[in-house]
Coordinates of C-alpha atoms in Angstrom, one line a residue:
X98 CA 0.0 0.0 0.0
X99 CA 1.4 3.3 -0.5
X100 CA 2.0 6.0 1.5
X101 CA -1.0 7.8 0.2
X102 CA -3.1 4.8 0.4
X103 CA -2.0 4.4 3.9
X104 CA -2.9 8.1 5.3
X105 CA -6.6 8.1 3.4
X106 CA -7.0 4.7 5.5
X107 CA -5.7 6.0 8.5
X108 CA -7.8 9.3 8.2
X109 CA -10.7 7.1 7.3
X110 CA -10.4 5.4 10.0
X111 CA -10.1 8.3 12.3
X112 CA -13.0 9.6 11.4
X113 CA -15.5 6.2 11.7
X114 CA -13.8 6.2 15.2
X115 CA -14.9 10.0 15.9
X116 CA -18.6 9.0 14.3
X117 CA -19.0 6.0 16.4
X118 CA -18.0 7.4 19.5
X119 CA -20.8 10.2 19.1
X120 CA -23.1 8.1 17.7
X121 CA -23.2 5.9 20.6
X122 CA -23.3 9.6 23.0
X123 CA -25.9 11.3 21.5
X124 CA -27.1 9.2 18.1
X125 CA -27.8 10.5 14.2
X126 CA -28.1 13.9 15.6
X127 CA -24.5 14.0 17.3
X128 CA -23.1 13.0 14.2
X129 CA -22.2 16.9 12.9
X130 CA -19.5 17.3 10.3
X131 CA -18.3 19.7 12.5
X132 CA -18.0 17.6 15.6
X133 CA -17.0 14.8 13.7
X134 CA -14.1 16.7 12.2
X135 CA -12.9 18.2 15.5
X136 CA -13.0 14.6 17.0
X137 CA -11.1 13.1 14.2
X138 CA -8.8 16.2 14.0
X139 CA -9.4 16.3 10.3
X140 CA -11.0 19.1 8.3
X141 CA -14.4 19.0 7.3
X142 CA -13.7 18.9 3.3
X143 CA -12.1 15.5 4.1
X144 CA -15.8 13.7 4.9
X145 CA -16.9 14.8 2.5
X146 CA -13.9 13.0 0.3
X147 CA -14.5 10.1 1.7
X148 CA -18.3 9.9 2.7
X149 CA -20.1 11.6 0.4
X150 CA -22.7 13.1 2.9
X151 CA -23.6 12.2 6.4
X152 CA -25.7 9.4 5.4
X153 CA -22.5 8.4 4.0
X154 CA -21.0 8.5 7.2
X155 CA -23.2 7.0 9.0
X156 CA -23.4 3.7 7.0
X157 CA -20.3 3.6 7.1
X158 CA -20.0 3.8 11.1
X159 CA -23.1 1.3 11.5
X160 CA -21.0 -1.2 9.1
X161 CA -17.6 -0.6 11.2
X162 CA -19.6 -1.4 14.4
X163 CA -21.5 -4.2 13.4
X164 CA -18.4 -5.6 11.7
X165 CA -16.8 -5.6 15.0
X166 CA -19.8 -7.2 16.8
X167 CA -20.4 -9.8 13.7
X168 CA -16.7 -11.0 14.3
X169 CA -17.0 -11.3 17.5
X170 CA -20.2 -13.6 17.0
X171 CA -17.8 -15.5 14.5
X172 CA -15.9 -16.2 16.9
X173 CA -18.1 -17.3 19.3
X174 CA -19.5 -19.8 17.3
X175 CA -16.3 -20.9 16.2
X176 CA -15.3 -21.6 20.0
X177 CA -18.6 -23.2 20.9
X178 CA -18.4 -25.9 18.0
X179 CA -15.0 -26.5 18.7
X180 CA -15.6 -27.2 22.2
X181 CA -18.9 -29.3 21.5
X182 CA -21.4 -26.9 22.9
X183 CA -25.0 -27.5 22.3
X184 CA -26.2 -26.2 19.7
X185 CA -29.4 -25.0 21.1
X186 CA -27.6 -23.5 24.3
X187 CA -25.1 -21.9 21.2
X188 CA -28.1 -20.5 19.4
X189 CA -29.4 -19.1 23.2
X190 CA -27.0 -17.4 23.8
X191 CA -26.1 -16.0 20.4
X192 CA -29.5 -14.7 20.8
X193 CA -28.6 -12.7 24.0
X194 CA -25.8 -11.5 22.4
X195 CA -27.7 -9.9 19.6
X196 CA -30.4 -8.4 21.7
X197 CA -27.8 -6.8 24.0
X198 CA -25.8 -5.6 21.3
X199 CA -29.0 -3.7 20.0
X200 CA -29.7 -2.2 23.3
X201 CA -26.9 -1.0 24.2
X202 CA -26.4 0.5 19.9
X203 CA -30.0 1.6 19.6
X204 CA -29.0 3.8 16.7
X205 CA -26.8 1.1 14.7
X206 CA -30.0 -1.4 15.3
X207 CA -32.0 1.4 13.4
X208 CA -30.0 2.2 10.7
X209 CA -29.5 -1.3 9.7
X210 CA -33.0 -2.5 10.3
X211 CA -33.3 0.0 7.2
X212 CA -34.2 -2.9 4.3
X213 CA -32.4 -0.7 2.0
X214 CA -29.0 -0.5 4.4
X215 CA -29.6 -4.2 5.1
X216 CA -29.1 -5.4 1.6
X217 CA -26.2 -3.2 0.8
X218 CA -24.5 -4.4 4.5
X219 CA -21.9 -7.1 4.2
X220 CA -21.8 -7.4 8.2
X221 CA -25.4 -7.8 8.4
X222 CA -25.5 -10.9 5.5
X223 CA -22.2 -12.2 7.6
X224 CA -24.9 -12.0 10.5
X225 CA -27.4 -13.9 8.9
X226 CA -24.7 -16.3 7.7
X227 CA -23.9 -17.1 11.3
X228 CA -27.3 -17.8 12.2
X229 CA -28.0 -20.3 9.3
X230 CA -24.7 -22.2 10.3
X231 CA -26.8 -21.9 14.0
X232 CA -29.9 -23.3 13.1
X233 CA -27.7 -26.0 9.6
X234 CA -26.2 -27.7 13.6
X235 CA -29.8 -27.7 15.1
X236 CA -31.1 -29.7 11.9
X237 CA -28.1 -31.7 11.5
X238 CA -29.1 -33.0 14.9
X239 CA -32.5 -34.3 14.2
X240 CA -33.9 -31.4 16.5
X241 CA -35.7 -28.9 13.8
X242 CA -39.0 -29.3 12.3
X243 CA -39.5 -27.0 9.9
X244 CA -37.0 -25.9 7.1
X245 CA -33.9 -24.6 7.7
X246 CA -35.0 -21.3 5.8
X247 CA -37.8 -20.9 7.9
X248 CA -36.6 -21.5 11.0
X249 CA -33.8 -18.4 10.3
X250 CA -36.5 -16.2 9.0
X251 CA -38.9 -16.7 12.4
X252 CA -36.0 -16.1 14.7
X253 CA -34.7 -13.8 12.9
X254 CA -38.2 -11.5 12.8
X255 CA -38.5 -12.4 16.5
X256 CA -35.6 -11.2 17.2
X257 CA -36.0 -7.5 15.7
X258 CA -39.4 -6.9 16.6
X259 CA -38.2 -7.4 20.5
X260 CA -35.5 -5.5 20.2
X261 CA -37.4 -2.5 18.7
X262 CA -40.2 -2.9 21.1
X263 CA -37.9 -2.8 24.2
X264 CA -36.2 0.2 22.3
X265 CA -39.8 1.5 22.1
X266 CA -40.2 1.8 26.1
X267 CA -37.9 3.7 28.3
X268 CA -34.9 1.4 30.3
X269 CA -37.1 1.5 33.0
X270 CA -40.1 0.4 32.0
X271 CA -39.2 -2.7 29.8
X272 CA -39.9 -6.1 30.2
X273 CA -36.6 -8.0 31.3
X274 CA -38.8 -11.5 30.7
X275 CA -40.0 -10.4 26.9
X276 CA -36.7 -11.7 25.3
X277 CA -36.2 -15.2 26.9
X278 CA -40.2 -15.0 25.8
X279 CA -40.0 -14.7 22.2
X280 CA -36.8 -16.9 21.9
X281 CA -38.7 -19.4 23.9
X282 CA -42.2 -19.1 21.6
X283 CA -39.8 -19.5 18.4
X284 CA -38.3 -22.5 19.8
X285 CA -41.5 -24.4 20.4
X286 CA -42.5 -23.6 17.0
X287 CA -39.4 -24.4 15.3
X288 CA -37.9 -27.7 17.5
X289 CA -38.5 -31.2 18.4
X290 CA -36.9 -30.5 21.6
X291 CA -37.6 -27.1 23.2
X292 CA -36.4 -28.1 26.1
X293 CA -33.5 -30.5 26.7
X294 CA -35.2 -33.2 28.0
X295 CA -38.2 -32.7 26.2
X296 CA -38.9 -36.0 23.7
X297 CA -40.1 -35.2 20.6
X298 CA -43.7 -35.9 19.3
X299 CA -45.2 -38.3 17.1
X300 CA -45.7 -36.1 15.1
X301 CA -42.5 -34.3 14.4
X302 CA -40.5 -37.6 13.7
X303 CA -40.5 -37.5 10.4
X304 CA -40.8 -34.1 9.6
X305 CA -37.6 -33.4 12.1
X306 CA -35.9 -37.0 10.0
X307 CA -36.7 -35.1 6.7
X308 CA -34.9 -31.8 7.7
X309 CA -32.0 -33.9 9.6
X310 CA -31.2 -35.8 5.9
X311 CA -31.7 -32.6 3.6
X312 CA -28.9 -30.6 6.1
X313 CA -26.8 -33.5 5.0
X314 CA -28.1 -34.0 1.6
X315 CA -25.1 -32.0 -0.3
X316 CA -22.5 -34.2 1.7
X317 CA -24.0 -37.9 0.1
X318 CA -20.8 -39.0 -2.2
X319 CA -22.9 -42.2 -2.4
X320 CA -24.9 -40.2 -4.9
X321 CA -24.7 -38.5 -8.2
X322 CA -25.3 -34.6 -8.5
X323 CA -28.3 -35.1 -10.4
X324 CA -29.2 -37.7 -7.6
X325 CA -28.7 -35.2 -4.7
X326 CA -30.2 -32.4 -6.5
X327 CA -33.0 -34.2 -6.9
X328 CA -33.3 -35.8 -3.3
X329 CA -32.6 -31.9 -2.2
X330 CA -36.4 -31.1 -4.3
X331 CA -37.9 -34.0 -2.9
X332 CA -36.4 -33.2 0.7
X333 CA -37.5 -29.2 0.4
X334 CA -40.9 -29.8 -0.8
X335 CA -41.0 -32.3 2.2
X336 CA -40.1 -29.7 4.4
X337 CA -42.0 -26.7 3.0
X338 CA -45.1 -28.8 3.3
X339 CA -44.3 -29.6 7.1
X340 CA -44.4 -25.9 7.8
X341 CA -47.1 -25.0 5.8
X342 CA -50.3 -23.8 8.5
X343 CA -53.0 -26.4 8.3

């Protein structure tokens, strides 16, 4: 990298520092080219270079942060499989994590709950990444009972609208039981097992046998591609059938 190169990263990242640190004082409305500037110790011209606007900027400092917070995620997970943890205690406490995260970065949990911001966001698709890999463990372990896709989109809106209702009441007045609620009313929708000694029903034997074989599906070198594509249609309709209401 040259020496150019270097000082636009380094003042870059100088000024995503300054952003962040007033975004988390005083949110969107802190974020003043002005203050930003004097933080950073840069001149104002100089955001502009490199942001745009301040909607620029503030992308750009709702990335950085959830970057950080994503990694850290990564490697958690990383950790927990390595050490053999549960899967569903993993996926618990992953869930923690994100919630606390949000509350305690209100206005990085707005901006990218933005559809718009979301798409563009490479930390928030690494996010949803990590969950999938969460819930790909559950079903390899016989323990989900409706498609893997579906079970990452219901925790996944769970998960954001309790976040934005706690958001929505002052500190004092939320619900500290709301969170371990919702994750709790996904989980009986979504596993065999809610609980850890709970058996699994009659019911959800196959459906939970189905998911278990289409997680492994792409790993069959018994079988030809056009053999495990197919088994992956007949596995997905299985599945997406399962979950549909009745």
């Amino acid at each position: 990298m040259s020496d150019g190169a270097k000082g636009r990263a380094a003042t870059r990242t100088a000024i995503v520092d300054a952003a962040a640190d007033l975004l988390r004082e005083g949110g969107p409305a802190a974020v003043t080219t002005r203050g930003v500037a004097e933080r950073a110790g840069v001149q104002a011209p100089a955001i502009y270079r490199l942001f745009g606007d301040k909607d620029g900027l503030l992308e750009a400092v709702a990335e950085h942060v959830m970057a950080a917070f994503v990694a850290d995620k990564a490697a958690g997970m990383a950790a927990a499989t390595a050490a053999e943890v549960d899967p569903l205690d993993d996926l618990r406490a992953s869930w923690h994590r994100q919630i606390d995260f949000s509350l305690a970065n209100p206005a990085v949990f707005r901006l990218l709950s933005d559809p718009e911001r979301v798409l563009g966001s490479p930390a928030a698709r690494m996010g949803r990444q990590l969950l999938e890999t969460r819930v790909h463990r559950l079903a390899a372990a016989g323990r989900l009972r409706v498609s893997e896709p579906r079970a990452v989109d219901l925790i996944q809106a769970a998960g954001i609208g309790t976040i934005q209702i706690l958001l929505a009441s002052p500190p004092e007045r939320r619900d500290p039981a709301l969170a371990d609620a919702m994750m709790e009313a996904v989980l009986s929708r979504i596993l065999t097992d809610a609980t850890a000694d709970a058996p699994a029903g009659a019911a959800d034997g196959p459906l939970a046998a189905a998911v278990a074989l289409r997680a492994s599906a792409p790993r069959l070198g018994a079988l030809s591609d056009s053999e495990r594509r197919l088994l992956v249609e007949w596995l997905d309709r299985v599945t997406e059938d399962g979950a549909a209401p009745r």
